[in-house]
Tab-separated table of C-alpha atoms in Angstrom:
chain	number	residue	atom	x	y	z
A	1	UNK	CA	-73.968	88.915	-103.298
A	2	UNK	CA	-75.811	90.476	-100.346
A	3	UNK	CA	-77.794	88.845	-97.633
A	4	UNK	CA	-81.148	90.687	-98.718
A	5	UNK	CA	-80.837	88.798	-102.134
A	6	UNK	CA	-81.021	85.484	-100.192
A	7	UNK	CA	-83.842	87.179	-97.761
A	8	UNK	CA	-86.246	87.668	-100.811
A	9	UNK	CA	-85.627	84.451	-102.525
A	10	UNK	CA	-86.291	82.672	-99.596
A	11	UNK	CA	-89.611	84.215	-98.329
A	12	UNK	CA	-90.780	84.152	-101.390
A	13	UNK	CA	-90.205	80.372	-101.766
A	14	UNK	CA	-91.604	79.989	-98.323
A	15	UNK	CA	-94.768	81.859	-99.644
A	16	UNK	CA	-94.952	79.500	-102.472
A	17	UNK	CA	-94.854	76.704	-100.611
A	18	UNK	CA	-97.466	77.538	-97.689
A	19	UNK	CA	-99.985	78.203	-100.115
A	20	UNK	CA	-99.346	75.484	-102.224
A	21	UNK	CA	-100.383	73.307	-99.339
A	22	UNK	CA	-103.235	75.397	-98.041
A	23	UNK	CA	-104.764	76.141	-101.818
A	24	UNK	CA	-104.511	72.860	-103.779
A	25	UNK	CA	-105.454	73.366	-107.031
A	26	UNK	CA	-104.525	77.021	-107.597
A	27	UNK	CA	-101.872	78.234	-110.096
A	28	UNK	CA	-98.877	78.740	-108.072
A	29	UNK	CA	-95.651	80.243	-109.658
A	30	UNK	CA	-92.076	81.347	-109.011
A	31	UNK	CA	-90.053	83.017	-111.647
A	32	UNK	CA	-86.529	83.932	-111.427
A	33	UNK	CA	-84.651	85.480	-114.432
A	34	UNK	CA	-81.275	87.340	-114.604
A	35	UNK	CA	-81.253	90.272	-117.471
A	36	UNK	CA	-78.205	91.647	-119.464
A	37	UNK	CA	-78.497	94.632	-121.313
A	38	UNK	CA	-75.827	94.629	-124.305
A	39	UNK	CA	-74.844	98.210	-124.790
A	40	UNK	CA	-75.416	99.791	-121.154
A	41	UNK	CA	-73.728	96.388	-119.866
A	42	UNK	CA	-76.651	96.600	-117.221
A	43	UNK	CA	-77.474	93.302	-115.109
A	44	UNK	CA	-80.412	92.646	-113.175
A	45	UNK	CA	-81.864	90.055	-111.095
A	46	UNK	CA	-85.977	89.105	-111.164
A	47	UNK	CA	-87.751	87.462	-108.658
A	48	UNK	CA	-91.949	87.146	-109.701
A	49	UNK	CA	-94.653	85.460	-107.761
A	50	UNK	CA	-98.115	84.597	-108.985
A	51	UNK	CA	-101.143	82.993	-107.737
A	52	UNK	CA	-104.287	83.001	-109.606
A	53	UNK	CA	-107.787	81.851	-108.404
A	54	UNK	CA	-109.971	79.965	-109.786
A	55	UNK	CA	-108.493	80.562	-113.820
A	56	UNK	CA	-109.786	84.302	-113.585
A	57	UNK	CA	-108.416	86.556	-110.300
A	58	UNK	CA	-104.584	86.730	-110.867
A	59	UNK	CA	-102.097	88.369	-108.749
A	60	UNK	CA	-98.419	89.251	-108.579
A	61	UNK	CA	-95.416	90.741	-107.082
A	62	UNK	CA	-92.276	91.385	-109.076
A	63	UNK	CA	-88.594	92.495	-106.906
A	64	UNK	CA	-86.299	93.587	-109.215
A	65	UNK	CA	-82.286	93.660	-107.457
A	66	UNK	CA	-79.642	95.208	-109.205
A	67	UNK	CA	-75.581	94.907	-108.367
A	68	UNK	CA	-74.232	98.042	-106.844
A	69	UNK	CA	-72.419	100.725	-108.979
A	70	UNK	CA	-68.508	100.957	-109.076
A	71	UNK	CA	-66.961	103.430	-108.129
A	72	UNK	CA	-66.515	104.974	-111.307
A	73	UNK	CA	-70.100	105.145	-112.138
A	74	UNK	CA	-70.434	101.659	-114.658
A	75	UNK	CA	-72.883	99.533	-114.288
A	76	UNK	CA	-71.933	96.765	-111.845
A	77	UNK	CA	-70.736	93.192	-112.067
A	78	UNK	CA	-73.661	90.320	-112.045
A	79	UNK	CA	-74.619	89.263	-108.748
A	80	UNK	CA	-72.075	91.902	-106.911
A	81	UNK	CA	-73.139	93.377	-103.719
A	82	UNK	CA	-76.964	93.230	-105.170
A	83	UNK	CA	-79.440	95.808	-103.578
A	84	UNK	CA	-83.450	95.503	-103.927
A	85	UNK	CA	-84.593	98.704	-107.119
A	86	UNK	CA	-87.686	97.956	-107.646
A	87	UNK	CA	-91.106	96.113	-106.644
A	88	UNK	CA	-94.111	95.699	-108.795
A	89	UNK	CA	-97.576	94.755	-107.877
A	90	UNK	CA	-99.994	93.144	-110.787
A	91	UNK	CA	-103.864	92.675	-109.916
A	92	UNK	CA	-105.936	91.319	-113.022
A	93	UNK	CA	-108.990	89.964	-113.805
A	94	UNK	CA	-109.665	86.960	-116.993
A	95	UNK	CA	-113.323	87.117	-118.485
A	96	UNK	CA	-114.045	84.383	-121.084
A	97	UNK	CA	-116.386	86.300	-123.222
A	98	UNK	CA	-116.825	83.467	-125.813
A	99	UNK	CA	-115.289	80.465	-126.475
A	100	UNK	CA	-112.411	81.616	-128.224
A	101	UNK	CA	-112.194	85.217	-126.708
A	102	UNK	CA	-111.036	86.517	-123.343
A	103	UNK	CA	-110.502	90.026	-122.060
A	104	UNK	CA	-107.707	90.901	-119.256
A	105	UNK	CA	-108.536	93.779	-117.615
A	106	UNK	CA	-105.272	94.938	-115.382
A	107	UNK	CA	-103.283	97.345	-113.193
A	108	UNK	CA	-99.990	97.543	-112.225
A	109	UNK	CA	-98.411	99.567	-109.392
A	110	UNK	CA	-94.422	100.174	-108.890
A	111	UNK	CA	-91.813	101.713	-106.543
A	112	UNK	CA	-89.088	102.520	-107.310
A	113	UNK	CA	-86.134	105.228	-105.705
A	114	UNK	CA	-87.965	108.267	-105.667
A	115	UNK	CA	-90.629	106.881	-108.375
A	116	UNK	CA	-93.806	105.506	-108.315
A	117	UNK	CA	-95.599	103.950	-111.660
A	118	UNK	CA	-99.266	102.998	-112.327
A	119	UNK	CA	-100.348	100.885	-115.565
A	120	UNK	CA	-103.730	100.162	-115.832
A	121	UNK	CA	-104.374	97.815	-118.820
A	122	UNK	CA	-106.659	96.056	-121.096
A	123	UNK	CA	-105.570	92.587	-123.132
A	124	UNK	CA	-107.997	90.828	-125.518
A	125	UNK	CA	-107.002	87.726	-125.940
A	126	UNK	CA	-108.387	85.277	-128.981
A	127	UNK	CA	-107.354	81.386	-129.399
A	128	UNK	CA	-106.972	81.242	-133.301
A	129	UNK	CA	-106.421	77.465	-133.643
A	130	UNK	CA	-104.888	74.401	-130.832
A	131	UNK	CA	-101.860	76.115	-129.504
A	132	UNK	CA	-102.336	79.028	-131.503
A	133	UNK	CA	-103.038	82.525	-129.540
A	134	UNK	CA	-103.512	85.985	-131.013
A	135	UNK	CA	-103.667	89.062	-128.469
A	136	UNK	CA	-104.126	93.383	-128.454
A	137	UNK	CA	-103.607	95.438	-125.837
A	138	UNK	CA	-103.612	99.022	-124.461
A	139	UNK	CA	-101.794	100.526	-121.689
A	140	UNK	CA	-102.061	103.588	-119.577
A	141	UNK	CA	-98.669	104.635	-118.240
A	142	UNK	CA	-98.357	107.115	-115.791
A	143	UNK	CA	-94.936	108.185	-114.065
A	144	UNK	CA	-94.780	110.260	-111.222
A	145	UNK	CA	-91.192	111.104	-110.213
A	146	UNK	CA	-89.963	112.898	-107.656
A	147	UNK	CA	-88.886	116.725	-108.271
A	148	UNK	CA	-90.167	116.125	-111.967
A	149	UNK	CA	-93.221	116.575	-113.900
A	150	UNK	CA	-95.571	113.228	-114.260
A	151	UNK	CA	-94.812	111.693	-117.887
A	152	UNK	CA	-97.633	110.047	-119.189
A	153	UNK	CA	-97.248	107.301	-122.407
A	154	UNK	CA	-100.324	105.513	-124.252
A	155	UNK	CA	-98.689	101.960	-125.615
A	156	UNK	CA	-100.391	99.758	-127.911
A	157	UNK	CA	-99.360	95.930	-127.855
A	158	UNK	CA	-99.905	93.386	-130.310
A	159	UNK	CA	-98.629	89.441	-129.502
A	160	UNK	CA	-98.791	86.115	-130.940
A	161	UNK	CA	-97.576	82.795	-129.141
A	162	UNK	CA	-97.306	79.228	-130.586
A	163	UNK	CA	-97.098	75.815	-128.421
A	164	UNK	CA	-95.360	73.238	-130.192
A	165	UNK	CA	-95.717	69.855	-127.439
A	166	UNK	CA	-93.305	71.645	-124.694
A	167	UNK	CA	-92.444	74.914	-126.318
A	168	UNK	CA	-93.817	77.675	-126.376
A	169	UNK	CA	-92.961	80.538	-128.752
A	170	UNK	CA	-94.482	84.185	-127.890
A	171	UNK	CA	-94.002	87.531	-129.796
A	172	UNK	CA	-95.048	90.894	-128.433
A	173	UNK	CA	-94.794	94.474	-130.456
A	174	UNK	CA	-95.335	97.400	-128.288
A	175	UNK	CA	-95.592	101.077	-129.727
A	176	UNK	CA	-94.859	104.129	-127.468
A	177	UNK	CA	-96.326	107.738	-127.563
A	178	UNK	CA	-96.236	109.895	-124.488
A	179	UNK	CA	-95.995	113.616	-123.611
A	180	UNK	CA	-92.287	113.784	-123.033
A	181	UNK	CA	-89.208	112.272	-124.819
A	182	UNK	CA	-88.869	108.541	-125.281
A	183	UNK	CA	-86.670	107.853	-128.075
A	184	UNK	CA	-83.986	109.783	-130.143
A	185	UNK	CA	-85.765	113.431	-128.709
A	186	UNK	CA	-89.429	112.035	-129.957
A	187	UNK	CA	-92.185	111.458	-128.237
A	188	UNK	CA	-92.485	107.924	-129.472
A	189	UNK	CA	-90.728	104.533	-129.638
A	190	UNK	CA	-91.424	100.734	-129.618
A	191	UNK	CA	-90.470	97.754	-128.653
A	192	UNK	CA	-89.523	93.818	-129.957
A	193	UNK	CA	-89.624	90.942	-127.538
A	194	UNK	CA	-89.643	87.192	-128.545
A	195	UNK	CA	-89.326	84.199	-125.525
A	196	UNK	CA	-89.221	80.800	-125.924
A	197	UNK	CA	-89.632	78.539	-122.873
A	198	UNK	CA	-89.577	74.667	-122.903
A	199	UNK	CA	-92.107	72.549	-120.054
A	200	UNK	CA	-89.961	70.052	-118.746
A	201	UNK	CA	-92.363	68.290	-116.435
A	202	UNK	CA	-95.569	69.966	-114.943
A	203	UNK	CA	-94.259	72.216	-112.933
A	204	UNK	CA	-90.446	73.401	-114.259
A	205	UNK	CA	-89.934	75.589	-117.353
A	206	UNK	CA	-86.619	77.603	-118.581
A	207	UNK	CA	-87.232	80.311	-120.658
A	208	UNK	CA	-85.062	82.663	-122.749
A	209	UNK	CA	-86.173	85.875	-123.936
A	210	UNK	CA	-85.134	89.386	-126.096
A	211	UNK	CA	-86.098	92.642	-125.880
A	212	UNK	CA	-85.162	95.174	-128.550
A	213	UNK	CA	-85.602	98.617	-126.512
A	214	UNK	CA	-84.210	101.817	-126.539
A	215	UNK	CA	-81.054	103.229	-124.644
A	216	UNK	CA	-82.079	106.437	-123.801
A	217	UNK	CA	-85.076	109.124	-124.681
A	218	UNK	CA	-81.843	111.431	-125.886
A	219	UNK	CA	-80.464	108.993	-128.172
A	220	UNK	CA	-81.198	106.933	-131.511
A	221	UNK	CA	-79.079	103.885	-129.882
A	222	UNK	CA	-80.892	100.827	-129.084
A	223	UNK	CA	-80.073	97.626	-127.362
A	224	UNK	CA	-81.044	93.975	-126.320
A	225	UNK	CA	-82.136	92.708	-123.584
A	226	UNK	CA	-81.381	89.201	-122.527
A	227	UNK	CA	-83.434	87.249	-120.118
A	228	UNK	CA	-82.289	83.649	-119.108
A	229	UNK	CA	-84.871	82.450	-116.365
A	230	UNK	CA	-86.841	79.188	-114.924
A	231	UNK	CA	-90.314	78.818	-113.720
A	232	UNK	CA	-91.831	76.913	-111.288
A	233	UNK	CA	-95.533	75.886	-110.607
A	234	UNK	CA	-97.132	73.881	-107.914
């Protein structure tokens, strides 16, 4: 595993921890999650922090690493020689409109190797019953890649999540339709992704999580997407 792996996790637990002590009170959070990708035998490592203000400013900063290629060209082993592919950046706002209703504006800004992504977003949120939430959103995609054309996709998100006493059980649909090819030659797709996390104490939480996505915008495959992570709030 390289040094830079170590480099990230640290700072960012550094980060954590400064302004845990110099913002008592806010909602601090580390995530770490490793993903495996079933068919394309891809791994990847996740490192997320988030601080939000106040119940209503949030902000975050996602590194994605990924394990060097062999030489062959396969995906590479977990944890193997990992090198930083991708950072995102998350800026949102929570308005409680009414009691039961909030809205979540958002935007989203990635880099990537010769990519750059912007998502601006917009979540309504409702609390159906205790523990119960209900939630719609829709996202602007827009993909500006290097030496290609800018793909643009509309997605349209519909998610449900349960508490139970320490889990939590969330469900998010997404459906896909852009200007280029997503899935199987069309211009649309969607996706399936169920998590369940458990709250051990106040401030650690393992999760697990599934994503049903496509392989490629060429092919009718598909594949899951396994997240095993843990969560940590000061």
């Amino acid at each position: 595993m390289s040094a830079v792996y170590f480099r990230w996790a640290l700072s960012a637990c550094l980060l954590v921890a400064a302004l845990g002590v110099s913002a008592s009170g806010w909602a601090l959070s580390l995530d770490y999650a490793h993903e495996y990708a079933d068919r394309s035998e891809k791994h990847k490592d996740i490192f997320a922090f988030s601080h939000s203000f106040f119940g209503a400013v949030g902000i975050k900063a996602k590194y994605k690493f990924v394990p060097r290629e062999k030489p062959n060209g396969d995906a590479g082993n977990a944890f193997d020689d990992d090198k930083l592919n991708e950072r995102e950046y998350t800026l949102k706002y929570g308005w409680k409109v009414a009691p039961r209703w909030r809205l979540v504006p958002e935007i989203k800004y990635a880099i990537k190797d010769k990519e750059k992504k912007y998502k601006p977003e917009l979540k309504a949120q409702y609390k159906l019953f205790k523990g119960t939430k209900v939630g719609v959103g829709y996202v602007f995609y827009v993909k500006d890649k290097r030496g290609k054309s800018v793909t643009r996709t509309h997605e349209i998100k519909a998610s449900a999540s349960q508490q139970m006493g320490r889990w939590t059980l969330g469900y998010e649909y997404t459906h896909y339709n852009g200007n280029h090819a997503l899935f199987n030659n069309g211009h649309s797709d969607y996706k399936h992704d169920v998590e369940l996390a458990y709250r051990i104490n106040p401030h650690w939480a393992p999760f697990i999580e599934f994503k049903n996505v496509s392989v490629a915008d060429d092919s009718s495959k598909r594949e899951t997407e396994s997240y095993l992570g843990l969560s940590y709030t000061l």
